Amino acid sequence: MTAPALIPVPRHLEERSGRVLLRGPDQVARSIDPTLPVEGYVLEIRDDAVVIRGGGPAGVFYAVQTLLQLLPPAAAATAHCSLEAALAAAGPVEVPQLLVEDQPEHAWRGFLLDVARHFQPLEVLLRLVDQLAAHKLNVLHLHLTDDQGWRFPVPGYPRLTEVGGWRRESPVGFDHEGDDLKRDGVRHGGWYTRSDLEHLVAYAAERHIAIVPEVDLPGHATAAIAAYPELGNGAHHGAAGVEVRTRWGISTTILNLEDATLAFVDAVLDEVMDIFPGTWIHGGGDEVPKAEWRGSARVQRRKAELGLDDEEQLQGWFTARLADTVRRRGRRLLAWDEVVAGGAPRDTLVMAWRSAAHGVAAIRAGYDVVMSPSETLYLDHRQSLALGEPVTFPGSPVTLADVHAFEPVPAELRPPAAGDGRVVGGQANLWTEYVPTAEHLEYMAFPRLCAFAEAVWRAPAPADGTRDYAGFLGRLEQHLARLAAAGIRYRPLDGTPGGGG
Ligand code: ACM
């Protein structure tokens, strides 16, 4: 008997001899057992019944996802995570008798999709949510705004989508610093309506996934400034103003700090909090070149009024204001690790992206941290050094093995010291400068997300630190049949490059 190929691997699996014929969902008894962790579950397949106990609804849901992995791939592929739909598709089907006792190690098991650089239609996001849920991930972080596009409407600011939702053209191939850059001449854009996003939130919630919205401020805001030049530090933009950015890389264009701009920020956050009910509101804060603030008499006056010494503190003041705005509505600010330098409020959840070391520094400074280190979890990096890989962000490869080896809690934080913040989990990020299509997105995300799901679910590493990568690969081979049945265009394990690049 071959062991069931479960991904992520459960904490405890006991195989039993014999199989049972599953005819319909009535045979599956589902209940809540408050003695279990809310996301934990027990799944017992006996000769007379299938018994599921979950610590909460999420635990019951994860037990069902495990059960779905025991069905023929084609049945689960069309089920959108539902047991009823899967069994209806499978017909009477034999499953192995077993006992699984399972729970996640980390509370935050996230995936970021950048829909600002390349917009993806709602259907693509729904399909992605099904896959995230099947892998027992529980956060979809949507990067909704950036220099190259603004992807949702805000009442009172119609030009955000009318203007900010579109860019004139995009680079072709790798965007290097030369001026001989090829461009496609194709207008690119799109945005989600409020009802699109509400539908996504509800669809994801049914699958125990929180949609975490990000509005990237005060840098990465060129699309907003193109729509409303009065939000920018105009003197630096020249007579033509700025347009929605048509190159990748970091823009020096950032928001000014006028009262009207702060009112704009409040309006944006209010709309975001109306749409997205979850605790965490991501305010960006990464890569904020300060030259425009240094060169602006009005920003310098603001700095003097506030009694601040430098522009880093000014960003700290801006971050604190974001945190206040979301806290007033019972939410909490999440932001990129740069905000630590400006002294972000201690209740800010820090998303450590520049490196795991930046995460460690934030934890030592007392912040709770989501670990999302670019060296291990940036899925915009190439998956191998093979020449045929599609064009990517020019970083070192992030291989399937790298992602599988990811440890959310770095060794130097074990055991935790008094006064330290906590690692709340991990997140894999897919930036889409070089990822224009849904097909390419799937190529970049899978199967690395399968490895990531395992890395954030499994128990802490054994004392010798080794992980069973070979065992994962063995299970993955069968798991790929599930992805294939669902039509996911993953990167094949033999490295045959594909994708839309
Ligand atoms: C980031 O990658 N700039 C968060």
Short mmCIF file of C-alpha atoms and ligand atoms in Angstrom, two decimals:
data_model
loop_
_atom_site.label_atom_id
_atom_site.label_comp_id
_atom_site.label_asym_id
_atom_site.label_seq_id
_atom_site.Cartn_x
_atom_site.Cartn_y
_atom_site.Cartn_z
CA MET A 1 0.00 0.00 0.00
CA THR A 2 1.45 3.35 -0.92
CA ALA A 3 0.98 6.14 1.59
CA PRO A 4 -1.52 8.79 0.58
CA ALA A 5 0.25 11.71 -1.08
CA LEU A 6 -0.92 14.52 1.20
CA ILE A 7 0.35 18.09 0.78
CA PRO A 8 0.95 19.69 3.17
CA VAL A 9 2.06 16.59 5.02
CA PRO A 10 -0.12 16.06 8.11
CA ARG A 11 1.37 16.18 11.59
CA HIS A 12 0.27 12.63 12.38
CA LEU A 13 -0.86 9.97 9.93
CA GLU A 14 -1.72 6.42 10.88
CA GLU A 15 -2.49 4.13 7.98
CA ARG A 16 -4.85 1.26 8.60
CA SER A 17 -5.53 -1.78 6.54
CA GLY A 18 -8.65 -1.83 4.45
CA ARG A 19 -10.61 0.59 2.39
CA VAL A 20 -14.10 1.92 2.66
CA LEU A 21 -16.61 2.71 -0.04
CA LEU A 22 -17.70 6.33 0.21
CA ARG A 23 -21.10 6.85 -1.43
CA GLY A 24 -22.02 10.34 -0.32
CA PRO A 25 -21.48 13.15 2.17
CA ASP A 26 -23.97 11.61 4.64
CA GLN A 27 -21.31 9.07 5.55
CA VAL A 28 -19.04 11.88 6.74
CA ALA A 29 -19.86 13.03 10.28
CA ARG A 30 -18.54 16.52 10.87
CA SER A 31 -18.44 18.19 14.27
CA ILE A 32 -16.67 20.88 16.25
CA ASP A 33 -14.39 19.77 19.07
CA PRO A 34 -13.35 22.80 21.11
CA THR A 35 -10.50 20.86 22.70
CA LEU A 36 -8.67 21.08 19.36
CA PRO A 37 -6.96 24.23 18.03
CA VAL A 38 -9.38 26.18 15.81
CA GLU A 39 -7.52 25.19 12.64
CA GLY A 40 -6.73 21.69 13.89
CA TYR A 41 -8.68 18.57 13.03
CA VAL A 42 -8.96 14.85 13.37
CA LEU A 43 -9.99 12.79 10.35
CA GLU A 44 -10.74 9.15 10.95
CA ILE A 45 -11.74 6.88 8.10
CA ARG A 46 -13.11 3.70 9.64
CA ASP A 47 -14.80 0.70 8.10
CA ASP A 48 -18.23 2.05 9.04
CA ALA A 49 -17.92 5.82 8.81
CA VAL A 50 -15.78 8.86 8.19
CA VAL A 51 -15.51 11.01 11.29
CA ILE A 52 -14.25 14.59 11.20
CA ARG A 53 -13.70 16.72 14.27
CA GLY A 54 -12.40 20.24 13.86
CA GLY A 55 -11.38 22.74 16.53
CA GLY A 56 -13.47 25.27 14.62
CA PRO A 57 -15.04 25.59 11.19
CA ALA A 58 -11.57 26.07 9.68
CA GLY A 59 -10.41 22.79 11.21
CA VAL A 60 -13.42 20.96 9.78
CA PHE A 61 -12.71 22.58 6.41
CA TYR A 62 -9.06 21.44 6.48
CA ALA A 63 -10.14 17.90 7.33
CA VAL A 64 -12.34 18.00 4.24
CA GLN A 65 -9.41 19.24 2.14
CA THR A 66 -7.35 16.29 3.37
CA LEU A 67 -10.21 13.92 2.52
CA LEU A 68 -10.46 15.46 -0.95
CA GLN A 69 -6.80 14.56 -1.52
CA LEU A 70 -7.79 10.91 -1.06
CA LEU A 71 -10.31 11.08 -3.93
CA PRO A 72 -9.47 10.71 -7.61
CA PRO A 73 -7.90 13.99 -8.80
CA ALA A 74 -10.64 14.66 -11.33
CA ALA A 75 -13.33 14.66 -8.64
CA ALA A 76 -11.64 17.23 -6.43
CA ALA A 77 -10.58 19.33 -9.40
CA THR A 78 -14.10 20.56 -10.11
CA ALA A 79 -15.31 20.68 -6.52
CA HIS A 80 -14.10 24.16 -5.50
CA CYS A 81 -13.13 22.69 -2.11
CA SER A 82 -16.60 21.26 -1.41
CA LEU A 83 -17.01 17.68 -0.16
CA GLU A 84 -20.54 17.49 -1.56
CA ALA A 85 -19.43 18.55 -5.02
CA ALA A 86 -16.39 16.24 -4.97
CA LEU A 87 -18.38 13.19 -3.97
CA ALA A 88 -21.07 14.00 -6.52
CA ALA A 89 -18.34 14.08 -9.17
CA ALA A 90 -16.53 10.98 -7.89
CA GLY A 91 -19.57 8.75 -7.51
CA PRO A 92 -19.11 5.90 -5.01
CA VAL A 93 -15.37 5.81 -4.41
CA GLU A 94 -13.01 3.78 -2.24
CA VAL A 95 -10.80 5.61 0.23
CA PRO A 96 -8.15 4.14 2.53
CA GLN A 97 -8.85 3.69 6.21
CA LEU A 98 -6.62 5.96 8.25
CA LEU A 99 -6.33 8.39 11.10
CA VAL A 100 -5.02 11.90 10.63
CA GLU A 101 -4.43 14.30 13.53
CA ASP A 102 -3.33 17.60 12.20
CA GLN A 103 -2.87 21.29 12.90
CA PRO A 104 -0.84 24.11 11.42
CA GLU A 105 2.30 25.39 13.07
CA HIS A 106 1.85 28.95 11.81
CA ALA A 107 -1.21 31.18 11.94
CA TRP A 108 -0.31 33.27 8.87
CA ARG A 109 0.05 31.18 5.73
CA GLY A 110 -0.09 33.75 3.00
CA PHE A 111 0.36 34.37 -0.67
CA LEU A 112 0.73 37.80 -2.25
CA LEU A 113 -0.43 38.47 -5.75
CA ASP A 114 0.53 41.77 -7.36
CA VAL A 115 -2.48 42.77 -9.45
CA ALA A 116 -1.10 46.30 -9.89
CA ARG A 117 1.71 45.51 -12.33
CA HIS A 118 -0.53 43.15 -14.26
CA PHE A 119 -4.23 43.08 -13.69
CA GLN A 120 -5.91 39.69 -13.44
CA PRO A 121 -9.63 39.21 -13.89
CA LEU A 122 -11.76 38.17 -10.93
CA GLU A 123 -12.16 34.59 -12.26
CA VAL A 124 -8.40 34.11 -12.00
CA LEU A 125 -8.46 35.19 -8.36
CA LEU A 126 -11.35 32.85 -7.54
CA ARG A 127 -9.53 29.95 -9.13
CA LEU A 128 -6.43 30.87 -7.17
CA VAL A 129 -8.43 30.99 -3.93
CA ASP A 130 -9.59 27.41 -4.55
CA GLN A 131 -5.97 26.30 -4.89
CA LEU A 132 -4.77 28.25 -1.84
CA ALA A 133 -7.54 26.70 0.25
CA ALA A 134 -6.81 23.21 -1.04
CA HIS A 135 -3.22 23.77 0.18
CA LYS A 136 -4.52 24.97 3.60
CA LEU A 137 -3.20 28.50 3.08
CA ASN A 138 -5.29 31.18 4.74
CA VAL A 139 -4.28 34.61 3.45
CA LEU A 140 -4.46 36.10 -0.03
CA HIS A 141 -2.66 39.44 0.08
CA LEU A 142 -3.73 41.58 -2.86
CA HIS A 143 -1.25 44.25 -3.86
CA LEU A 144 -3.91 46.59 -5.28
CA THR A 145 -1.97 49.74 -6.08
CA ASP A 146 1.44 50.67 -7.36
CA ASP A 147 3.23 53.07 -9.69
CA GLN A 148 1.96 51.11 -12.70
CA GLY A 149 -1.72 50.79 -11.83
CA TRP A 150 -4.53 51.45 -9.37
CA ARG A 151 -7.04 48.61 -9.20
CA PHE A 152 -10.18 49.66 -7.31
CA PRO A 153 -12.50 52.66 -7.25
CA VAL A 154 -12.69 55.08 -4.34
CA PRO A 155 -15.82 57.28 -4.06
CA GLY A 156 -15.03 60.93 -4.73
CA TYR A 157 -11.86 60.07 -6.68
CA PRO A 158 -13.08 58.72 -10.04
CA ARG A 159 -9.80 59.40 -11.84
CA LEU A 160 -8.03 56.79 -9.68
CA THR A 161 -9.43 54.10 -11.96
CA GLU A 162 -10.21 56.17 -15.05
CA VAL A 163 -6.61 57.40 -15.26
CA GLY A 164 -4.70 55.42 -12.65
CA GLY A 165 -6.17 52.12 -13.81
CA TRP A 166 -4.36 52.30 -17.15
CA ARG A 167 -0.82 52.66 -18.38
CA ARG A 168 0.14 53.54 -21.90
CA GLU A 169 2.49 50.64 -22.48
CA SER A 170 4.81 48.19 -20.75
CA PRO A 171 8.41 47.11 -21.19
CA VAL A 172 9.09 44.12 -23.42
CA GLY A 173 11.49 41.65 -21.84
CA PHE A 174 13.87 42.68 -19.13
CA ASP A 175 13.68 46.33 -18.07
CA HIS A 176 17.32 47.34 -17.76
CA GLU A 177 18.66 50.82 -17.19
CA GLY A 178 19.49 51.64 -20.82
CA ASP A 179 17.28 53.86 -22.96
CA ASP A 180 16.97 51.29 -25.73
CA LEU A 181 14.24 49.55 -23.81
CA LYS A 182 11.70 47.90 -26.06
CA ARG A 183 8.08 48.69 -25.31
CA ASP A 184 4.94 46.91 -26.36
CA GLY A 185 2.88 50.01 -27.18
CA VAL A 186 -0.14 48.22 -25.69
CA ARG A 187 -2.38 49.99 -23.20
CA HIS A 188 -2.71 47.82 -20.11
CA GLY A 189 -5.14 48.14 -17.26
CA GLY A 190 -8.29 47.18 -15.46
CA TRP A 191 -9.76 47.36 -12.00
CA TYR A 192 -12.10 45.50 -9.71
CA THR A 193 -15.50 46.92 -8.91
CA ARG A 194 -16.53 47.09 -5.29
CA SER A 195 -18.91 44.18 -5.89
CA ASP A 196 -16.08 42.12 -7.51
CA LEU A 197 -14.03 42.57 -4.36
CA GLU A 198 -16.97 41.86 -2.06
CA HIS A 199 -17.63 38.68 -4.00
CA LEU A 200 -13.97 37.69 -3.70
CA VAL A 201 -13.98 38.37 0.05
CA ALA A 202 -17.08 36.20 0.55
CA TYR A 203 -15.82 33.42 -1.71
CA ALA A 204 -12.49 33.38 0.11
CA ALA A 205 -14.15 33.50 3.56
CA GLU A 206 -16.12 30.35 2.73
CA ARG A 207 -12.73 28.75 2.18
CA HIS A 208 -11.21 30.22 5.36
CA ILE A 209 -9.01 32.64 3.47
CA ALA A 210 -8.72 36.27 4.51
CA ILE A 211 -8.18 38.74 1.71
CA VAL A 212 -5.62 41.23 2.98
CA PRO A 213 -5.75 44.41 0.89
CA GLU A 214 -2.66 46.50 0.30
CA VAL A 215 -2.60 50.13 -0.71
CA ASP A 216 1.05 50.98 -1.14
CA LEU A 217 1.79 54.43 0.37
CA PRO A 218 3.48 56.91 0.36
CA GLY A 219 5.85 55.54 -2.32
CA HIS A 220 4.79 53.29 -5.19
CA ALA A 221 1.96 55.79 -5.68
CA THR A 222 2.59 57.15 -9.16
CA ALA A 223 -0.71 55.84 -10.54
CA ALA A 224 -2.62 57.88 -7.93
CA ILE A 225 -0.45 60.94 -8.58
CA ALA A 226 -0.99 60.63 -12.32
CA ALA A 227 -4.72 60.68 -11.62
CA TYR A 228 -4.50 63.56 -9.12
CA PRO A 229 -1.26 65.53 -9.59
CA GLU A 230 -2.06 67.56 -6.46
CA LEU A 231 -1.18 64.45 -4.42
CA GLY A 232 2.42 64.67 -5.60
CA ASN A 233 5.37 66.98 -5.06
CA GLY A 234 4.62 68.62 -8.40
CA ALA A 235 7.58 70.90 -8.80
CA HIS A 236 9.67 67.86 -9.60
CA HIS A 237 7.38 66.49 -12.26
CA GLY A 238 7.91 69.05 -14.98
CA ALA A 239 5.24 70.68 -17.11
CA ALA A 240 3.89 67.38 -18.42
CA GLY A 241 3.19 66.04 -14.92
CA VAL A 242 3.53 62.33 -14.36
CA GLU A 243 1.83 59.49 -16.15
CA VAL A 244 1.05 56.04 -14.83
CA ARG A 245 4.50 54.51 -14.82
CA THR A 246 5.44 52.48 -17.91
CA ARG A 247 8.67 51.03 -16.56
CA TRP A 248 9.36 48.70 -13.65
CA GLY A 249 11.80 49.58 -10.86
CA ILE A 250 11.49 52.12 -8.08
CA SER A 251 9.96 55.50 -8.82
CA THR A 252 11.14 58.65 -7.05
CA THR A 253 7.59 60.01 -7.28
CA ILE A 254 5.90 59.89 -3.87
CA LEU A 255 2.91 61.45 -2.13
CA ASN A 256 3.19 64.90 -0.59
CA LEU A 257 1.98 65.49 2.96
CA GLU A 258 -0.66 68.19 2.39
CA ASP A 259 -3.85 68.05 4.47
CA ALA A 260 -5.82 67.27 1.30
CA THR A 261 -3.50 64.33 0.58
CA LEU A 262 -3.98 62.99 4.09
CA ALA A 263 -7.74 63.32 3.57
CA PHE A 264 -7.33 61.32 0.35
CA VAL A 265 -5.45 58.62 2.25
CA ASP A 266 -8.25 58.49 4.84
CA ALA A 267 -10.87 58.16 2.10
CA VAL A 268 -8.93 55.34 0.48
CA LEU A 269 -8.52 53.48 3.78
CA ASP A 270 -12.19 53.99 4.62
CA GLU A 271 -13.23 52.42 1.34
CA VAL A 272 -10.76 49.58 1.85
CA MET A 273 -12.12 48.93 5.35
CA ASP A 274 -15.70 49.05 4.03
CA ILE A 275 -14.89 46.33 1.49
CA PHE A 276 -12.45 44.14 3.41
CA PRO A 277 -13.70 43.03 6.84
CA GLY A 278 -10.46 41.46 8.11
CA THR A 279 -8.19 42.75 10.84
CA TRP A 280 -5.17 43.51 8.70
CA ILE A 281 -4.91 46.49 6.38
CA HIS A 282 -1.60 46.73 4.53
CA GLY A 283 -0.36 50.28 4.07
CA GLY A 284 2.79 49.52 2.06
CA GLY A 285 5.70 51.66 3.25
CA ASP A 286 8.40 49.99 1.16
CA GLU A 287 10.94 51.70 -1.07
CA VAL A 288 10.18 55.36 -0.38
CA PRO A 289 12.91 57.55 -1.92
CA LYS A 290 12.95 60.73 0.14
CA ALA A 291 14.44 63.14 -2.42
CA GLU A 292 11.10 64.76 -3.25
CA TRP A 293 10.39 65.40 0.42
CA ARG A 294 13.85 66.83 0.93
CA GLY A 295 13.34 69.14 -2.04
CA SER A 296 9.86 70.34 -1.16
CA ALA A 297 9.51 73.55 0.88
CA ARG A 298 6.00 72.52 1.95
CA VAL A 299 7.08 69.09 3.17
CA GLN A 300 10.01 70.69 4.98
CA ARG A 301 7.58 73.08 6.66
CA ARG A 302 5.46 70.10 7.76
CA LYS A 303 8.56 68.43 9.13
CA ALA A 304 9.45 71.56 11.13
CA GLU A 305 5.87 71.94 12.44
CA LEU A 306 5.98 68.35 13.66
CA GLY A 307 9.39 68.88 15.24
CA LEU A 308 10.91 65.98 13.32
CA ASP A 309 14.60 65.66 12.52
CA ASP A 310 14.60 63.92 9.17
CA GLU A 311 12.57 62.36 6.39
CA GLU A 312 12.75 58.88 7.94
CA GLN A 313 10.92 60.25 10.96
CA LEU A 314 8.48 61.91 8.58
CA GLN A 315 7.67 58.51 7.11
CA GLY A 316 7.34 57.24 10.68
CA TRP A 317 4.80 59.98 11.36
CA PHE A 318 2.92 59.03 8.16
CA THR A 319 2.94 55.36 9.20
CA ALA A 320 1.66 56.20 12.68
CA ARG A 321 -1.17 58.15 11.07
CA LEU A 322 -2.10 55.15 8.92
CA ALA A 323 -2.04 52.95 12.02
CA ASP A 324 -4.33 55.40 13.88
CA THR A 325 -6.77 55.52 11.00
CA VAL A 326 -7.20 51.76 10.83
CA ARG A 327 -7.10 51.32 14.63
CA ARG A 328 -10.05 53.70 14.99
CA ARG A 329 -12.12 51.14 13.10
CA GLY A 330 -10.80 48.21 15.11
CA ARG A 331 -8.25 47.15 12.51
CA ARG A 332 -4.49 46.88 12.58
CA LEU A 333 -1.81 48.13 10.25
CA LEU A 334 0.43 45.75 8.36
CA ALA A 335 3.40 47.23 6.51
CA TRP A 336 6.70 46.35 4.81
CA ASP A 337 9.80 46.13 6.98
CA GLU A 338 11.12 49.59 5.99
CA VAL A 339 8.63 51.14 8.43
CA VAL A 340 10.66 49.86 11.38
CA ALA A 341 13.35 52.48 10.64
CA GLY A 342 10.85 55.33 11.09
CA GLY A 343 9.63 53.92 14.41
CA ALA A 344 6.26 52.51 13.35
CA PRO A 345 3.78 51.98 16.22
CA ARG A 346 4.51 48.74 18.04
CA ASP A 347 1.14 47.24 17.11
CA THR A 348 2.12 47.37 13.43
CA LEU A 349 2.52 43.90 11.98
CA VAL A 350 5.76 43.95 10.00
CA MET A 351 6.10 42.01 6.78
CA ALA A 352 9.81 41.24 6.46
CA TRP A 353 10.71 41.10 2.78
CA ARG A 354 14.25 42.46 2.29
CA SER A 355 15.71 39.46 4.10
CA ALA A 356 15.08 37.15 7.02
CA ALA A 357 17.63 39.29 8.89
CA HIS A 358 15.30 42.29 8.57
CA GLY A 359 12.60 40.12 10.12
CA VAL A 360 14.87 39.15 12.99
CA ALA A 361 15.73 42.82 13.60
CA ALA A 362 12.02 43.74 13.66
CA ILE A 363 11.27 40.93 16.11
CA ARG A 364 14.11 42.04 18.37
CA ALA A 365 12.64 45.55 18.22
CA GLY A 366 9.41 44.07 19.58
CA TYR A 367 7.28 43.78 16.45
CA ASP A 368 5.28 40.77 15.38
CA VAL A 369 6.44 39.72 11.94
CA VAL A 370 5.25 37.84 8.89
CA MET A 371 8.36 36.35 7.32
CA SER A 372 8.45 36.87 3.59
CA PRO A 373 12.16 37.00 2.80
CA SER A 374 12.88 37.68 -0.84
CA GLU A 375 15.80 35.23 -0.87
CA THR A 376 13.45 32.31 -0.20
CA LEU A 377 9.85 33.31 -0.82
CA TYR A 378 9.87 35.72 -3.76
CA LEU A 379 8.18 33.74 -6.48
CA ASP A 380 8.97 36.42 -9.07
CA HIS A 381 12.53 35.06 -9.04
CA ARG A 382 13.44 32.43 -11.61
CA GLN A 383 12.99 28.80 -10.60
CA SER A 384 16.29 27.56 -11.97
CA LEU A 385 19.34 28.69 -13.89
CA ALA A 386 18.13 26.92 -17.05
CA LEU A 387 18.41 29.15 -20.07
CA GLY A 388 14.83 28.54 -21.09
CA GLU A 389 13.25 29.98 -17.97
CA PRO A 390 10.99 32.93 -18.74
CA VAL A 391 12.25 36.46 -18.14
CA THR A 392 12.06 37.31 -14.45
CA PHE A 393 13.10 39.80 -11.89
CA PRO A 394 16.93 39.62 -11.86
CA GLY A 395 17.49 37.95 -8.52
CA SER A 396 19.07 34.66 -7.64
CA PRO A 397 16.86 31.64 -8.32
CA VAL A 398 14.30 30.57 -5.77
CA THR A 399 14.06 26.85 -6.35
CA LEU A 400 11.40 24.43 -5.23
CA ALA A 401 13.94 23.02 -2.75
CA ASP A 402 14.68 26.52 -1.38
CA VAL A 403 11.00 27.11 -0.71
CA HIS A 404 10.55 23.69 0.86
CA ALA A 405 13.50 24.37 3.18
CA PHE A 406 11.98 27.65 4.38
CA GLU A 407 11.79 27.89 8.17
CA PRO A 408 9.51 30.73 9.30
CA VAL A 409 11.33 31.04 12.63
CA PRO A 410 15.07 31.56 12.01
CA ALA A 411 17.39 29.57 14.26
CA GLU A 412 18.62 32.66 16.09
CA LEU A 413 15.09 33.30 17.39
CA ARG A 414 14.87 29.90 19.06
CA PRO A 415 14.19 30.06 21.93
CA PRO A 416 12.50 33.47 21.83
CA ALA A 417 13.94 36.17 24.09
CA ALA A 418 11.88 38.28 26.49
CA GLY A 419 10.57 41.44 24.85
CA ASP A 420 10.86 40.01 21.37
CA GLY A 421 7.97 40.09 18.97
CA ARG A 422 6.73 36.87 17.40
CA VAL A 423 6.86 35.28 13.99
CA VAL A 424 3.20 34.92 13.09
CA GLY A 425 3.89 32.97 9.92
CA GLY A 426 5.16 33.19 6.39
CA GLN A 427 4.12 34.51 3.04
CA ALA A 428 5.20 33.81 -0.53
CA ASN A 429 5.01 36.82 -2.81
CA LEU A 430 4.44 36.91 -6.55
CA TRP A 431 5.25 40.28 -8.07
CA THR A 432 4.06 40.46 -11.63
CA GLU A 433 6.24 42.89 -13.58
CA TYR A 434 7.24 39.95 -15.76
CA VAL A 435 4.06 37.92 -15.26
CA PRO A 436 1.39 39.22 -17.60
CA THR A 437 -0.93 36.23 -17.97
CA ALA A 438 -2.81 33.81 -15.74
CA GLU A 439 -0.91 30.94 -17.37
CA HIS A 440 2.42 32.53 -16.50
CA LEU A 441 1.19 33.26 -12.98
CA GLU A 442 0.42 29.58 -12.47
CA TYR A 443 3.82 28.61 -13.86
CA MET A 444 5.55 30.86 -11.33
CA ALA A 445 3.31 29.89 -8.39
CA PHE A 446 3.15 26.12 -8.80
CA PRO A 447 4.54 23.88 -7.54
CA ARG A 448 6.52 26.31 -5.37
CA LEU A 449 3.34 27.14 -3.46
CA CYS A 450 2.91 23.44 -2.68
CA ALA A 451 6.34 23.49 -1.02
CA PHE A 452 5.49 26.73 0.76
CA ALA A 453 2.20 25.33 2.07
CA GLU A 454 4.16 22.48 3.62
CA ALA A 455 6.81 24.82 5.09
CA VAL A 456 4.27 26.91 7.00
CA TRP A 457 2.06 24.00 8.09
CA ARG A 458 4.55 21.42 9.33
CA ALA A 459 6.00 21.00 12.82
CA PRO A 460 9.24 22.76 13.82
CA ALA A 461 12.36 21.19 12.34
CA PRO A 462 13.83 18.20 14.13
CA ALA A 463 16.98 18.83 16.16
CA ASP A 464 19.27 18.05 13.23
CA GLY A 465 17.40 20.62 11.13
CA THR A 466 16.85 18.28 8.19
CA ARG A 467 13.63 18.08 6.25
CA ASP A 468 12.43 15.23 4.11
CA TYR A 469 12.61 16.90 0.70
CA ALA A 470 12.73 13.56 -1.12
CA GLY A 471 9.55 12.54 0.66
CA PHE A 472 7.92 15.80 -0.41
CA LEU A 473 8.96 15.25 -4.03
CA GLY A 474 7.50 11.76 -3.94
CA ARG A 475 4.16 13.07 -2.73
CA LEU A 476 4.35 16.00 -5.11
CA GLU A 477 4.45 13.72 -8.13
CA GLN A 478 0.99 12.46 -7.27
CA HIS A 479 -0.12 15.92 -6.19
CA LEU A 480 0.75 17.32 -9.61
CA ALA A 481 -2.00 15.11 -11.03
CA ARG A 482 -4.42 17.09 -8.85
CA LEU A 483 -3.07 20.39 -10.18
CA ALA A 484 -3.24 19.08 -13.73
CA ALA A 485 -6.83 17.91 -13.26
CA ALA A 486 -7.69 21.41 -12.05
CA GLY A 487 -6.09 22.84 -15.18
CA ILE A 488 -3.24 24.53 -13.31
CA ARG A 489 -0.34 25.15 -15.69
CA TYR A 490 2.44 24.45 -13.21
CA ARG A 491 6.15 24.30 -13.95
CA PRO A 492 7.00 20.65 -14.63
CA LEU A 493 9.46 19.05 -12.24
CA ASP A 494 11.82 18.09 -15.05
CA GLY A 495 12.37 21.78 -15.53
CA THR A 496 10.87 22.00 -18.98
CA PRO A 497 10.29 25.72 -19.07
CA GLY A 498 6.88 26.89 -20.10
CA GLY A 499 4.82 29.79 -18.88
CA GLY A 500 3.78 32.84 -20.77
CA GLY A 501 7.17 34.56 -20.90
C1 ACM B 1 8.75 44.80 -1.98
O1 ACM B 1 9.13 43.78 -2.57
N1 ACM B 1 9.12 46.00 -2.41
C2 ACM B 1 7.89 44.73 -0.82
#
